[in-house]
XYZ file of N, CA and C in Angstrom:
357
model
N 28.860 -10.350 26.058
C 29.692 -10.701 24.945
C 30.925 -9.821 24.885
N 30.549 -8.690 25.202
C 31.952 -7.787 25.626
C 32.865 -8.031 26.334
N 32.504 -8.897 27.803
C 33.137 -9.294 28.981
C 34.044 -10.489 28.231
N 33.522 -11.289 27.010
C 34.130 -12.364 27.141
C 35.142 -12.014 26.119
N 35.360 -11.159 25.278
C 36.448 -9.729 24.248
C 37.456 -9.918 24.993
N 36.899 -9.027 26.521
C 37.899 -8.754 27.540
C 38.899 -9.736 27.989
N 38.054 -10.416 28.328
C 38.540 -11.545 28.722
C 39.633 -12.711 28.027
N 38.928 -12.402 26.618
C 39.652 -13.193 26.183
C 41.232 -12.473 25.688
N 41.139 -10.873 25.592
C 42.196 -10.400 25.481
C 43.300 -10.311 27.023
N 42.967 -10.520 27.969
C 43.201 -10.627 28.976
C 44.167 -12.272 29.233
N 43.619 -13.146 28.354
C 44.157 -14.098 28.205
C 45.429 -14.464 27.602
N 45.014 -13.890 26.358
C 46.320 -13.575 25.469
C 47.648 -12.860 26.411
N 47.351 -12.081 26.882
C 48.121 -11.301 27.735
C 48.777 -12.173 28.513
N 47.874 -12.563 29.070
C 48.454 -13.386 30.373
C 49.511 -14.907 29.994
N 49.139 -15.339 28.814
C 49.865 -16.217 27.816
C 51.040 -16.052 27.404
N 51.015 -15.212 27.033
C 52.440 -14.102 26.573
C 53.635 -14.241 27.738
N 53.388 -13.885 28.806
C 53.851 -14.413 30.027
C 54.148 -15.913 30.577
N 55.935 -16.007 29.861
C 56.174 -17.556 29.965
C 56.129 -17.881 31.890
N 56.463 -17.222 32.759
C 56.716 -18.287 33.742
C 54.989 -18.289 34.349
N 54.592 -17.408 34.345
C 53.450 -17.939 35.385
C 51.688 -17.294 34.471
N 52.168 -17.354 33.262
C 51.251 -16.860 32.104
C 50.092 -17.909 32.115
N 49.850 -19.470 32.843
C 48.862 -20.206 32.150
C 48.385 -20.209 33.749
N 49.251 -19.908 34.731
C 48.262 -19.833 35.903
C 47.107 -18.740 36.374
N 48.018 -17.355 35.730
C 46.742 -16.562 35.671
C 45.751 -16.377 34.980
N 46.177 -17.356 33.395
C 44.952 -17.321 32.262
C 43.675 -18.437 33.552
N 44.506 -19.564 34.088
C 43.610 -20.732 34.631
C 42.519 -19.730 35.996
N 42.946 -18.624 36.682
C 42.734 -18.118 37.489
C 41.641 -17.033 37.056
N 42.008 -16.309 36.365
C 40.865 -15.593 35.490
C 39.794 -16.272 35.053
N 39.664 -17.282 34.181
C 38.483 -18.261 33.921
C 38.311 -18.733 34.764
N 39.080 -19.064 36.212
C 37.875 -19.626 37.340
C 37.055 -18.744 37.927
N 37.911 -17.129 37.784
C 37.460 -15.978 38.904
C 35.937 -15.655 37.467
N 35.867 -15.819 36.208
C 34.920 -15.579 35.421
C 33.688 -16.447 35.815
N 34.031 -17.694 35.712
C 32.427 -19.087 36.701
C 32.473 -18.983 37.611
N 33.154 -18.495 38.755
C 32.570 -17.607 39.953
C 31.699 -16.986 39.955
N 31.997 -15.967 39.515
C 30.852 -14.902 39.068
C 29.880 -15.397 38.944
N 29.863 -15.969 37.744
C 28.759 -16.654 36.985
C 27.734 -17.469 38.053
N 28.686 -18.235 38.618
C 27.721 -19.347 40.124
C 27.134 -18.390 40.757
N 27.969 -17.368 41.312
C 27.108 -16.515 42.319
C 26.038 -15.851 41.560
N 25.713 -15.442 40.550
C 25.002 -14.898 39.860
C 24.088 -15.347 39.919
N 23.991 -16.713 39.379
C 22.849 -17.951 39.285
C 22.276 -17.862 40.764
N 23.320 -18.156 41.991
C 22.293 -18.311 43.127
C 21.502 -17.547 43.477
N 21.607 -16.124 43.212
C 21.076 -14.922 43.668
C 19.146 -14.976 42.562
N 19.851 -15.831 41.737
C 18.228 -15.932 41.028
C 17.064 -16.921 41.852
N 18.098 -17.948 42.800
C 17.024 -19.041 43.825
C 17.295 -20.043 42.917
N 16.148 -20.887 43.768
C 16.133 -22.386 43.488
C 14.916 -22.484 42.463
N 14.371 -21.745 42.372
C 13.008 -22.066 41.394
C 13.378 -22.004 40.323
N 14.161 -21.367 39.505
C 15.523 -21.228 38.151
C 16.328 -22.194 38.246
N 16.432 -22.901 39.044
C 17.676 -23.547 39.172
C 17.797 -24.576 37.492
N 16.760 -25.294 36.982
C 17.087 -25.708 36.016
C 17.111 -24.967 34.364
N 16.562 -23.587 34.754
C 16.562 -23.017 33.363
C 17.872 -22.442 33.850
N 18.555 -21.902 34.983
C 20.048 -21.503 35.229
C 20.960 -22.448 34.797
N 20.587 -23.349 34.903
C 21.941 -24.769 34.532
C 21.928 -24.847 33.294
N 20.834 -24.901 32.388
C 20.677 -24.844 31.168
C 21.350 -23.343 30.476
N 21.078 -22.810 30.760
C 21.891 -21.424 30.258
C 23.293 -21.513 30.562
N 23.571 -21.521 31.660
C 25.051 -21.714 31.592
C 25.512 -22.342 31.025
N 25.177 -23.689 30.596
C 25.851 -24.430 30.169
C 25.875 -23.851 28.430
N 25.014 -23.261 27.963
C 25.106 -22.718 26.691
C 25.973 -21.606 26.572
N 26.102 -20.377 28.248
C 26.744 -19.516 28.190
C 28.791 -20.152 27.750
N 28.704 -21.536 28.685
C 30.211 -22.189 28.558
C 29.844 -22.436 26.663
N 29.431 -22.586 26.651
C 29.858 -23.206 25.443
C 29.950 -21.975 23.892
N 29.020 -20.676 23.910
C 29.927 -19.974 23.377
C 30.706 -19.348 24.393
N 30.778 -19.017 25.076
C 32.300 -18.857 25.512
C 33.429 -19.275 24.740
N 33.327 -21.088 24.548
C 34.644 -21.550 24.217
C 34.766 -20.992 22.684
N 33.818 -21.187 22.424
C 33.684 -20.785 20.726
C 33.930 -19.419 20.631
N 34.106 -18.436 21.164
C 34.294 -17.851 20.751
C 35.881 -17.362 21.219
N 36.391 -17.856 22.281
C 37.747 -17.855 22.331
C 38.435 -18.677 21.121
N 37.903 -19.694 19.853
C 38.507 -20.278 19.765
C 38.535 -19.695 18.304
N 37.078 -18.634 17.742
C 37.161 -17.623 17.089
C 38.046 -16.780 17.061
N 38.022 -16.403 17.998
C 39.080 -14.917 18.291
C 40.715 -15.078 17.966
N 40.925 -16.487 18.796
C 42.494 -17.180 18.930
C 42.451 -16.911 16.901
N 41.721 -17.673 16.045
C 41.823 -18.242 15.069
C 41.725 -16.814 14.236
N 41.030 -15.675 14.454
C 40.953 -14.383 13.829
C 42.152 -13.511 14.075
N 43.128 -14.338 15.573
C 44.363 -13.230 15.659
C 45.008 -14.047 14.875
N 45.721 -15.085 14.459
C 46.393 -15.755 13.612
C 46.203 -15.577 12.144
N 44.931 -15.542 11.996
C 44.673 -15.200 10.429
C 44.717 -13.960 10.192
N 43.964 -13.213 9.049
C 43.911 -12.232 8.613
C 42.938 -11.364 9.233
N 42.835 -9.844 9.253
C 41.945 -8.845 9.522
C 40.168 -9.307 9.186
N 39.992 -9.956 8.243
C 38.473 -10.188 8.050
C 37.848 -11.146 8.764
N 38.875 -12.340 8.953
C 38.593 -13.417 9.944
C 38.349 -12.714 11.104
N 39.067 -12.041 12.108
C 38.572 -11.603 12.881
C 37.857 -10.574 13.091
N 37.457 -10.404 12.214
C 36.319 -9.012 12.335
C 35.184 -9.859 12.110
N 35.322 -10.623 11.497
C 34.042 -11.658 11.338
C 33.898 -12.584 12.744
N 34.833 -12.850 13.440
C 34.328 -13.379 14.698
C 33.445 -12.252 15.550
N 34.286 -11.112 15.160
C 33.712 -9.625 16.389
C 32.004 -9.430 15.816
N 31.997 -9.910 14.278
C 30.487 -9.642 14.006
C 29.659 -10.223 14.506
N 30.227 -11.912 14.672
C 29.310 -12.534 14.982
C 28.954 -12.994 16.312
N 29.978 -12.529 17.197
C 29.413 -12.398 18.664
C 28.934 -10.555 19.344
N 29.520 -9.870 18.679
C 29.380 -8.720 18.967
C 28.179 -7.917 18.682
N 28.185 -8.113 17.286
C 27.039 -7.505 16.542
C 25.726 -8.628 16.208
N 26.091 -9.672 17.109
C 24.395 -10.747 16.989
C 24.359 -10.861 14.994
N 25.617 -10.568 14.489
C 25.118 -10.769 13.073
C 24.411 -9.578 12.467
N 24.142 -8.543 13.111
C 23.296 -7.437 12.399
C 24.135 -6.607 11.316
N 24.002 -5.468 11.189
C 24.656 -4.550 10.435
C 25.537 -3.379 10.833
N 26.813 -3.579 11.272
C 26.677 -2.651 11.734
C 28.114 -1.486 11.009
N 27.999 -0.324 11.542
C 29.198 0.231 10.951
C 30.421 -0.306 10.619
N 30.646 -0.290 8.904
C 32.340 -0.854 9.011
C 33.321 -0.164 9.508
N 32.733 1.096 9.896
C 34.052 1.971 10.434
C 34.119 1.145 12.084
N 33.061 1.221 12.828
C 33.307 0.497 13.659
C 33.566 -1.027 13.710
N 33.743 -1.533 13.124
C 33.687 -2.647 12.756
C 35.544 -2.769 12.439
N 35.697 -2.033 11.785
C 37.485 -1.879 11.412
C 38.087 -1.210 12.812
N 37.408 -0.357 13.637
C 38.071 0.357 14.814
C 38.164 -0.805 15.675
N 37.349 -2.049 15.571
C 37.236 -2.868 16.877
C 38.598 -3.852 16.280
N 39.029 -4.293 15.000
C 39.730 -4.764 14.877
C 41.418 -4.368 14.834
N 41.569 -2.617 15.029
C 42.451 -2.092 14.586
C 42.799 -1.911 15.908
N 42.008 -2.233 17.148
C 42.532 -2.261 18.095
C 42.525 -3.124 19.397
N 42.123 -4.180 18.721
C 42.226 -5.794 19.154
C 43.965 -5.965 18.554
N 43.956 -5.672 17.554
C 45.733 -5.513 16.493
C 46.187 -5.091 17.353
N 46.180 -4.199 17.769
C 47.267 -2.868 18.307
C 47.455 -3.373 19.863
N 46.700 -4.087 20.499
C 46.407 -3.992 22.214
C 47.623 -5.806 21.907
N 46.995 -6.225 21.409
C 47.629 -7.934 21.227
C 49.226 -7.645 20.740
N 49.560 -6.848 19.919
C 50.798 -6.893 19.219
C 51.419 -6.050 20.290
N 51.397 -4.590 21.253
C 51.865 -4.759 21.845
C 52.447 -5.722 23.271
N 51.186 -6.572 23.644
C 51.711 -7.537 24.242
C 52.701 -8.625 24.069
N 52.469 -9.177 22.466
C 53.823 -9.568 21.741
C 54.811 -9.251 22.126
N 55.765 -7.694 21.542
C 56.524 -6.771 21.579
C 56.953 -7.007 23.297
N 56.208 -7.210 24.542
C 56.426 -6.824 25.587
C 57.113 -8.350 25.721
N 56.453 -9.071 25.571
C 56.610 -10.933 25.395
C 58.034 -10.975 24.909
N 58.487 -10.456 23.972
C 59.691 -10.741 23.222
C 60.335 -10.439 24.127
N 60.810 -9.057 24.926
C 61.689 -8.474 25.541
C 62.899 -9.689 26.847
């Protein structure tokens, strides 16, 4: 769930970047289900249908939660701290100090990419 944070800040980044910004976002999410395939094979063929089944749940929060995150940088500070809770923290309890550090610097990492974007 961390990897997909990364990732998805990695995206943003790469977005930001008008001439060739949607080929490396498209390149990163293929080089991410790469992974993922090779991963699966290394488990065999006897998994093969509880592997397909998972992945396909792994794609799907995936998207959800890029579409969290997108929707928590646009809105306000709680929106996205509430996406970070609910993929990050499985919903539990966890420190608001950490909880405000993860958002104060999701802020800070994204807005300078902005700032770099504008130039």
């Amino acid at each position: 769930m961390l990897t997909e944070l990364h990732v998805w800040m990695l995206m943003v980044r790469a977005m930001a970047d008008a001439d060739s910004g949607r080929a490396v976002r498209n390149s990163l999410v293929e080089a991410l289900w790469q992974d993922v395939a090779q991963r699966v094979k290394k488990l065999g063929s006897e998994h093969s249908s509880v592997a397909r089944q998972q992945v396909l749940e792994l794609s799907e929060q995936f998207q959800a939660s890029l579409v969290s995150y997108d929707e928590g940088l646009l809105s306000g500070d709680t929106v996205l701290a509430s996406a970070l809770w609910r993929r990050l923290f499985a919903m539990g309890y966890p420190d608001p100090y950490h909880l405000e550090c993860m958002v104060r610097y999701i802020r800070k990492s994204v807005s300078t990419v902005y700032l770099h974007a504008m130039k």
